[in-house]
Tab-separated table of C-alpha atoms and ligand atoms in Angstrom:
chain	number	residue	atom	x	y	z
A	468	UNK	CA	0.000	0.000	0.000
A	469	UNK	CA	1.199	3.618	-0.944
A	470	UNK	CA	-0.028	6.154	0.911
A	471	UNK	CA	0.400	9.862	0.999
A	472	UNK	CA	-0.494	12.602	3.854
A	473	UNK	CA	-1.403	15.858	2.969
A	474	UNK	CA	-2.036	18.356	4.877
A	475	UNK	CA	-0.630	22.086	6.812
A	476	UNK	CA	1.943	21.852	8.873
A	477	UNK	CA	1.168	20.626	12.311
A	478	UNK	CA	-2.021	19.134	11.057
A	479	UNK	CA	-1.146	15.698	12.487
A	480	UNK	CA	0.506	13.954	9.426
A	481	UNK	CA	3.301	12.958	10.821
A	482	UNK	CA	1.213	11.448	14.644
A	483	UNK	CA	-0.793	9.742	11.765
A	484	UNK	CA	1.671	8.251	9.419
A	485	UNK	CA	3.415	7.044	12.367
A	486	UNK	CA	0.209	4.526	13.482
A	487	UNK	CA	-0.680	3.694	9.908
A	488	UNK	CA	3.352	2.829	9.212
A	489	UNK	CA	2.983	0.065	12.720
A	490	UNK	CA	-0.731	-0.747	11.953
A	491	UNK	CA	0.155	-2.123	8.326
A	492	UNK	CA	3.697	-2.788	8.346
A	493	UNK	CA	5.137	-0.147	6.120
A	494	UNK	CA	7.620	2.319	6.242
A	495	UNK	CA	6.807	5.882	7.318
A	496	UNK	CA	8.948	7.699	5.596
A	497	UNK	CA	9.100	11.542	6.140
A	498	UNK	CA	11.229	14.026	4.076
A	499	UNK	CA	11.300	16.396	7.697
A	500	UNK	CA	12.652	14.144	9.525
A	501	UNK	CA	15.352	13.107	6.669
A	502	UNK	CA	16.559	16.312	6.460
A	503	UNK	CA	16.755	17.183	10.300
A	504	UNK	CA	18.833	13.952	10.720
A	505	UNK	CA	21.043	15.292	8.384
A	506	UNK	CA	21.543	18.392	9.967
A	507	UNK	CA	21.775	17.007	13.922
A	508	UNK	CA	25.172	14.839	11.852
A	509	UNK	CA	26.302	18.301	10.305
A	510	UNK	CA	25.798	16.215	6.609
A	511	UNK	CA	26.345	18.517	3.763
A	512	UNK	CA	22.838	17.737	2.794
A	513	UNK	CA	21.520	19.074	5.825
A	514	UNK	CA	23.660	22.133	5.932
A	515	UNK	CA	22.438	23.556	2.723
A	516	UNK	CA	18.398	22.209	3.761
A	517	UNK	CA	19.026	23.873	6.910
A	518	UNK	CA	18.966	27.316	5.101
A	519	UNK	CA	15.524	27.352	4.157
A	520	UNK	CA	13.957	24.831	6.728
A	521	UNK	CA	15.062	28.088	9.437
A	522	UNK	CA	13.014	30.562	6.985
A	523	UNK	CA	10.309	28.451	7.059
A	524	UNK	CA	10.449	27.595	3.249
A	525	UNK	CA	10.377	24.868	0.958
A	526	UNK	CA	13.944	23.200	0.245
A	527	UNK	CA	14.321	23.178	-3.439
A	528	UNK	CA	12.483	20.147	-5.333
A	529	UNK	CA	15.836	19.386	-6.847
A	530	UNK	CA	17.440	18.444	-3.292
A	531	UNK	CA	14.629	17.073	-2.145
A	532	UNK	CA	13.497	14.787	-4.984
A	533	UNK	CA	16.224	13.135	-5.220
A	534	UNK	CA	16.572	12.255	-0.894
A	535	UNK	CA	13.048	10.898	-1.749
A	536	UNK	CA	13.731	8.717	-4.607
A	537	UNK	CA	16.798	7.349	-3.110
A	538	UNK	CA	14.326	6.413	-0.022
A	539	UNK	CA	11.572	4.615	-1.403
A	540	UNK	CA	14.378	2.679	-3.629
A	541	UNK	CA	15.580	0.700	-0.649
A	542	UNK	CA	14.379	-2.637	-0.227
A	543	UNK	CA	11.585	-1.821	2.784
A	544	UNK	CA	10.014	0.337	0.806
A	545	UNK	CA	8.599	-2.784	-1.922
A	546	UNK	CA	5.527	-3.592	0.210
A	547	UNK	CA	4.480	0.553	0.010
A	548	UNK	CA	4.917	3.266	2.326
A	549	UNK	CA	3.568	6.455	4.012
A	550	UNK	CA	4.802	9.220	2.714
A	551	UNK	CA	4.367	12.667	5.389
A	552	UNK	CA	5.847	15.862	3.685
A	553	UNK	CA	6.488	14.046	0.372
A	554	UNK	CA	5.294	15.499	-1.861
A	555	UNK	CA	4.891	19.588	-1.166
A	556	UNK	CA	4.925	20.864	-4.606
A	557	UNK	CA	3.186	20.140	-8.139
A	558	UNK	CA	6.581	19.081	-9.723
A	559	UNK	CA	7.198	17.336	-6.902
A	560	UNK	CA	4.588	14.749	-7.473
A	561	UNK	CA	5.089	14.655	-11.063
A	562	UNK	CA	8.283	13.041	-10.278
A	563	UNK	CA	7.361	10.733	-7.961
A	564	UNK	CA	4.258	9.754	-9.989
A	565	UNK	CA	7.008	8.995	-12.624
A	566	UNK	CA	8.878	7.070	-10.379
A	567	UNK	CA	5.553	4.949	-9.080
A	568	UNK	CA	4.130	4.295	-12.834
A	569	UNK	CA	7.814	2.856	-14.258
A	570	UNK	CA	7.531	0.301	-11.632
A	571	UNK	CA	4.096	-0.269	-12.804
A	572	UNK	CA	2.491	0.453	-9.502
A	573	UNK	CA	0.328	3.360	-8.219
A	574	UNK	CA	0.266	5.136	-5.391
A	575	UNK	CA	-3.471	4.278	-3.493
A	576	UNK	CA	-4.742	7.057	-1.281
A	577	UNK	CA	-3.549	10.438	-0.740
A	578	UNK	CA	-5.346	11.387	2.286
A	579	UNK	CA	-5.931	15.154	3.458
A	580	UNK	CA	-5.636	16.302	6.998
A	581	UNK	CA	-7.564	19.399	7.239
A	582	UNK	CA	-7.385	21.423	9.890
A	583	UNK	CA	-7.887	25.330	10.006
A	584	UNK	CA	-5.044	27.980	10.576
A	585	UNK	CA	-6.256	28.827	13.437
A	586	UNK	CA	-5.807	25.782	15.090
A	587	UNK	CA	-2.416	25.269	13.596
A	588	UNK	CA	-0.619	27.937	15.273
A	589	UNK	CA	-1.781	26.530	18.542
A	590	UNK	CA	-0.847	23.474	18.096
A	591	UNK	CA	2.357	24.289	16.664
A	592	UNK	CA	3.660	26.342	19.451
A	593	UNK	CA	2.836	23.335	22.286
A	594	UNK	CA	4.630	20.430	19.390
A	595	UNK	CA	8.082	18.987	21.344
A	596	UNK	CA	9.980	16.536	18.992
A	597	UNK	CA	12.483	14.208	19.912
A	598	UNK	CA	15.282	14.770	17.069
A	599	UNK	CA	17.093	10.970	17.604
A	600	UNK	CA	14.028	9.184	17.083
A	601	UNK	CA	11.268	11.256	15.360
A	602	UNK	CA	8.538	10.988	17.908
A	603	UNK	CA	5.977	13.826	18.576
A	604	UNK	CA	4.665	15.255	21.700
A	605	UNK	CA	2.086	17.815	22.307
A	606	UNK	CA	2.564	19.149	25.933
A	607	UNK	CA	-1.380	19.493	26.497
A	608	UNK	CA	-2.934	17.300	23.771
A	609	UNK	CA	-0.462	14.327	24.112
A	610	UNK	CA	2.076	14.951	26.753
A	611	UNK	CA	5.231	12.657	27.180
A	612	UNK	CA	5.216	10.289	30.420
A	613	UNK	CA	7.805	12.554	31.795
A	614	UNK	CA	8.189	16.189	30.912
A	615	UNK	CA	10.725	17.246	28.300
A	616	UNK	CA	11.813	13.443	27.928
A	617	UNK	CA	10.863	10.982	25.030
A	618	UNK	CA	8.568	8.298	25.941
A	619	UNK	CA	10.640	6.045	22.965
A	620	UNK	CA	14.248	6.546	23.084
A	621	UNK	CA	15.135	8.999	26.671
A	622	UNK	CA	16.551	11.745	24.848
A	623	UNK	CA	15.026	15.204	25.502
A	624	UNK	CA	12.223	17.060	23.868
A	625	UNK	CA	12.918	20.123	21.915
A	626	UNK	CA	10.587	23.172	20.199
A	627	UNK	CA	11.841	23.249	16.657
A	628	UNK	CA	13.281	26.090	15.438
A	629	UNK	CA	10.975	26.324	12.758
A	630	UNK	CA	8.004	25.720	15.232
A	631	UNK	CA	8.209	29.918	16.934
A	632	UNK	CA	5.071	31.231	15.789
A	633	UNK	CA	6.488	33.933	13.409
A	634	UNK	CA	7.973	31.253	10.860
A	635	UNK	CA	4.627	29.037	11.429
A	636	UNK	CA	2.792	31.625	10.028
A	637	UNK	CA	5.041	31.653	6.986
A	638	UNK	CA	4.513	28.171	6.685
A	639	UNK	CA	1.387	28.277	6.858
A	640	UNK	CA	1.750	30.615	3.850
A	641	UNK	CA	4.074	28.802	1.900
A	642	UNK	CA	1.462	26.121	2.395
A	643	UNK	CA	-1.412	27.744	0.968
A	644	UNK	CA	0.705	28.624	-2.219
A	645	UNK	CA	2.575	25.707	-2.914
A	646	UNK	CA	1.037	22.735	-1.664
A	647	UNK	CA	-2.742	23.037	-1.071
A	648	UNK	CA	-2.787	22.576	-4.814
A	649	UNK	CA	-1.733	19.059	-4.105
A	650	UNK	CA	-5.473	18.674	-2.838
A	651	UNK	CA	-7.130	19.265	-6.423
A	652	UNK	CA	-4.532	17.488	-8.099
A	653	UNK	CA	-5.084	13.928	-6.382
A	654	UNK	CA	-8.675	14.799	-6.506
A	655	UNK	CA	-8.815	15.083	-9.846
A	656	UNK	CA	-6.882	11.211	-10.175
A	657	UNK	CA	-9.481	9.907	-8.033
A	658	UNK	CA	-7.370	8.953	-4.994
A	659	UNK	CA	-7.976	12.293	-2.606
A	660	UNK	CA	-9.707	10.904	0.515
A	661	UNK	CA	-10.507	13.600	3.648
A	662	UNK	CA	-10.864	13.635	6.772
A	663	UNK	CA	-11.079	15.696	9.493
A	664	UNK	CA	-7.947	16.426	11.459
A	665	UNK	CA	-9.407	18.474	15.056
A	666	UNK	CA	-10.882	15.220	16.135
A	667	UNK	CA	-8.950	13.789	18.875
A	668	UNK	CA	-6.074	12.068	17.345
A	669	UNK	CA	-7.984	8.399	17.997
A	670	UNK	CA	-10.597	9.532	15.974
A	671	UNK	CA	-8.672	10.988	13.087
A	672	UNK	CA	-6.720	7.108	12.835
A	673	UNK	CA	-10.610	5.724	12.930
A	674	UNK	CA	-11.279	8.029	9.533
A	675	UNK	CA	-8.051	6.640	8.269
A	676	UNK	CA	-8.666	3.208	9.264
A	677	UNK	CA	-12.067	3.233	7.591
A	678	UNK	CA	-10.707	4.413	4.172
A	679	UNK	CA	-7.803	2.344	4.222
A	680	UNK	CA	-9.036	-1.024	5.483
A	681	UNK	CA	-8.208	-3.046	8.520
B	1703	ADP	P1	5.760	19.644	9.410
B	1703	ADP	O1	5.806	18.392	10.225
B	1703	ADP	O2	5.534	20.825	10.242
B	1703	ADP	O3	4.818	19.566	8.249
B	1703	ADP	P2	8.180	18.772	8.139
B	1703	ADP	O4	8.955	18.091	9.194
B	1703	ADP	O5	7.430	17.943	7.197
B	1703	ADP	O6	7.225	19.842	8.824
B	1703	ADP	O7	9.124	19.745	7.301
B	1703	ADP	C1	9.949	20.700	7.933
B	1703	ADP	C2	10.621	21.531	6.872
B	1703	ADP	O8	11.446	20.694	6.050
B	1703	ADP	C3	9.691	22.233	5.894
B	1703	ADP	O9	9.217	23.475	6.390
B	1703	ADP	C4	10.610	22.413	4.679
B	1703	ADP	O10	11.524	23.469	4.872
B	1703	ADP	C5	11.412	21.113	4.687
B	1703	ADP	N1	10.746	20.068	3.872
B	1703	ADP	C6	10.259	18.871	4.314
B	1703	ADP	N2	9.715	18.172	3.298
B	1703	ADP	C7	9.865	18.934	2.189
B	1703	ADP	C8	9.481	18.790	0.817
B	1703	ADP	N3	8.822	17.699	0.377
B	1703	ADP	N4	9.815	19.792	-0.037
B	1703	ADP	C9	10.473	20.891	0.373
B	1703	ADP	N5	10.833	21.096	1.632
B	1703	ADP	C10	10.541	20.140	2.548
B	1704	ADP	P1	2.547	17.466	11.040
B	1704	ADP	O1	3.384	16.240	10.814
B	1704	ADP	O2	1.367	17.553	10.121
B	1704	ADP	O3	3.359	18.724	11.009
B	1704	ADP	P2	2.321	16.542	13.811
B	1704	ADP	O4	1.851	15.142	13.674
B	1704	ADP	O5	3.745	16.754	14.184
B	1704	ADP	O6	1.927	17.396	12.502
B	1704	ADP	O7	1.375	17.269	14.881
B	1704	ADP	C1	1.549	18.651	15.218
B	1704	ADP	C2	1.344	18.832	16.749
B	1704	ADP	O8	-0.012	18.582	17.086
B	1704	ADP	C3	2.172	17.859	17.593
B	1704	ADP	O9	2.530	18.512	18.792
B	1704	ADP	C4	1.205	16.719	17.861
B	1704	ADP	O10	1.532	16.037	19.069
B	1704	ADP	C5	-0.132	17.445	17.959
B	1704	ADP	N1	-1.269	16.668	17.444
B	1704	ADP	C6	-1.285	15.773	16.422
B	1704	ADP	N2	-2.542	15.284	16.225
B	1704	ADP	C7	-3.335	15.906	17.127
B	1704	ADP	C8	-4.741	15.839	17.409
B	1704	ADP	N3	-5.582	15.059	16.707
B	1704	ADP	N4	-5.204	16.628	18.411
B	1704	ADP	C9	-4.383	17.445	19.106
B	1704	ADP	N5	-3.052	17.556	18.885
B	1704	ADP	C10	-2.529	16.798	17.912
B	1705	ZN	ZN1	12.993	9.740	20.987
């Protein structure tokens, strides 16, 4: 199964791509997360990312194509994967449809988080992320067992950089712009599925769950 999250920033892709990756076996494979790895090791990669992650915009589709192609290449990725931040731009899922249809495959659901701005800034400014292993906190909605610690792997919480409410809303507006059109263009290949992302996050995974299957 290949499955893609759309969505703002801080609408929950990532808290949901993370329970559909364990609940059917796939990869959840996030472009974020790539390129933060890359710049906690001081990789070139993530040196030049780093420049426009900070500024709160997109890192060229150039860079960033070709850190997802390489990803989805390796051997877990056969049996499909979620992709969360993948892709964020019209020529970015040109490519990647490109990719998918010279294997002879197709990519099944592209499934929209919506949430409105409003909410996102909120939520944004109360996100802590553990940068070793990926995980997510929210310090109201869904708080770590210990404060500032991560429930998976012990290292400590941080607020991104890019998570201080003047670059969200920049985000937010680099969103609107560049990637919302994402939404018409999976609707109009039939595989656009909604659903709506202020539930509590049990409920948004039910949604998910009943589009995808069990
Ligand atoms: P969020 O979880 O808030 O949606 P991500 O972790 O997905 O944020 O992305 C953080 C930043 O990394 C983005 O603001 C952008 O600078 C960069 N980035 C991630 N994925 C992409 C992509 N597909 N294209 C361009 N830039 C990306
Ligand atoms: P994205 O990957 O779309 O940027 P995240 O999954 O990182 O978003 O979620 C953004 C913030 O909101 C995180 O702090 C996360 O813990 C919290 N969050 C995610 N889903 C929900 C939800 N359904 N209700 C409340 N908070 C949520
Ligand atoms: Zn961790």
């Amino acid at each position: 199964m290949k499955i893609i999250m759309l969505g703002a920033p801080g609408a929950g892709k990532g808290t949901q791509a993370k329970m559909i990756a364990e609940k059917y076996s796939i990869p959840h494979v996030s472009t974020g997360d790539i390129f933060r790895a890359n710049i906690k090791d001081q990789t070139e990669l993530g040196m030049e990312a780093k420049k426009y992650m900070d500024q709160g915009l997109l890192v060229p589709d150039e860079l960033t194509v070709k850190i997802l192609l390489d990803r989805v290449a390796k051997d877990d990725c056969k049996n499909g994967y979620v992709l969360d931040g993948f892709p964020r731009t019209i020529p970015q899922a040109e490519v990647l449809d490109k990719a998918v249809s010279e294997l002879n495959e197709s990519i099944d659901f592209a499934i929209n988080v919506d949430v409105k701005d409003e909410n996102i800034v909120k939520r944004m400014s109360g996100r802590r992320a553990c940068l070793k292993c990926g995980a997510t906190y929210h310090i109201e909605h869904i708080p770590p067992k210990k404060e500032g610690i991560c429930d998976k792997c012990g290292s400590e919480l941080v607020l991104r950089d890019d998570d201080k409410p003047e670059t969200v809303q920049k985000r937010l507006n680099v969103y609107h712009e560049q990637t919302q059109p994402l939404i018409d263009y999976y609707n109009k290949k039939g595989i656009l599925r909604e659903v709506d992302g202020s539930q509590d996050m049990k409920d948004v995974f039910s949604a998910i769950v009943a589009i995808l299957g069990e």
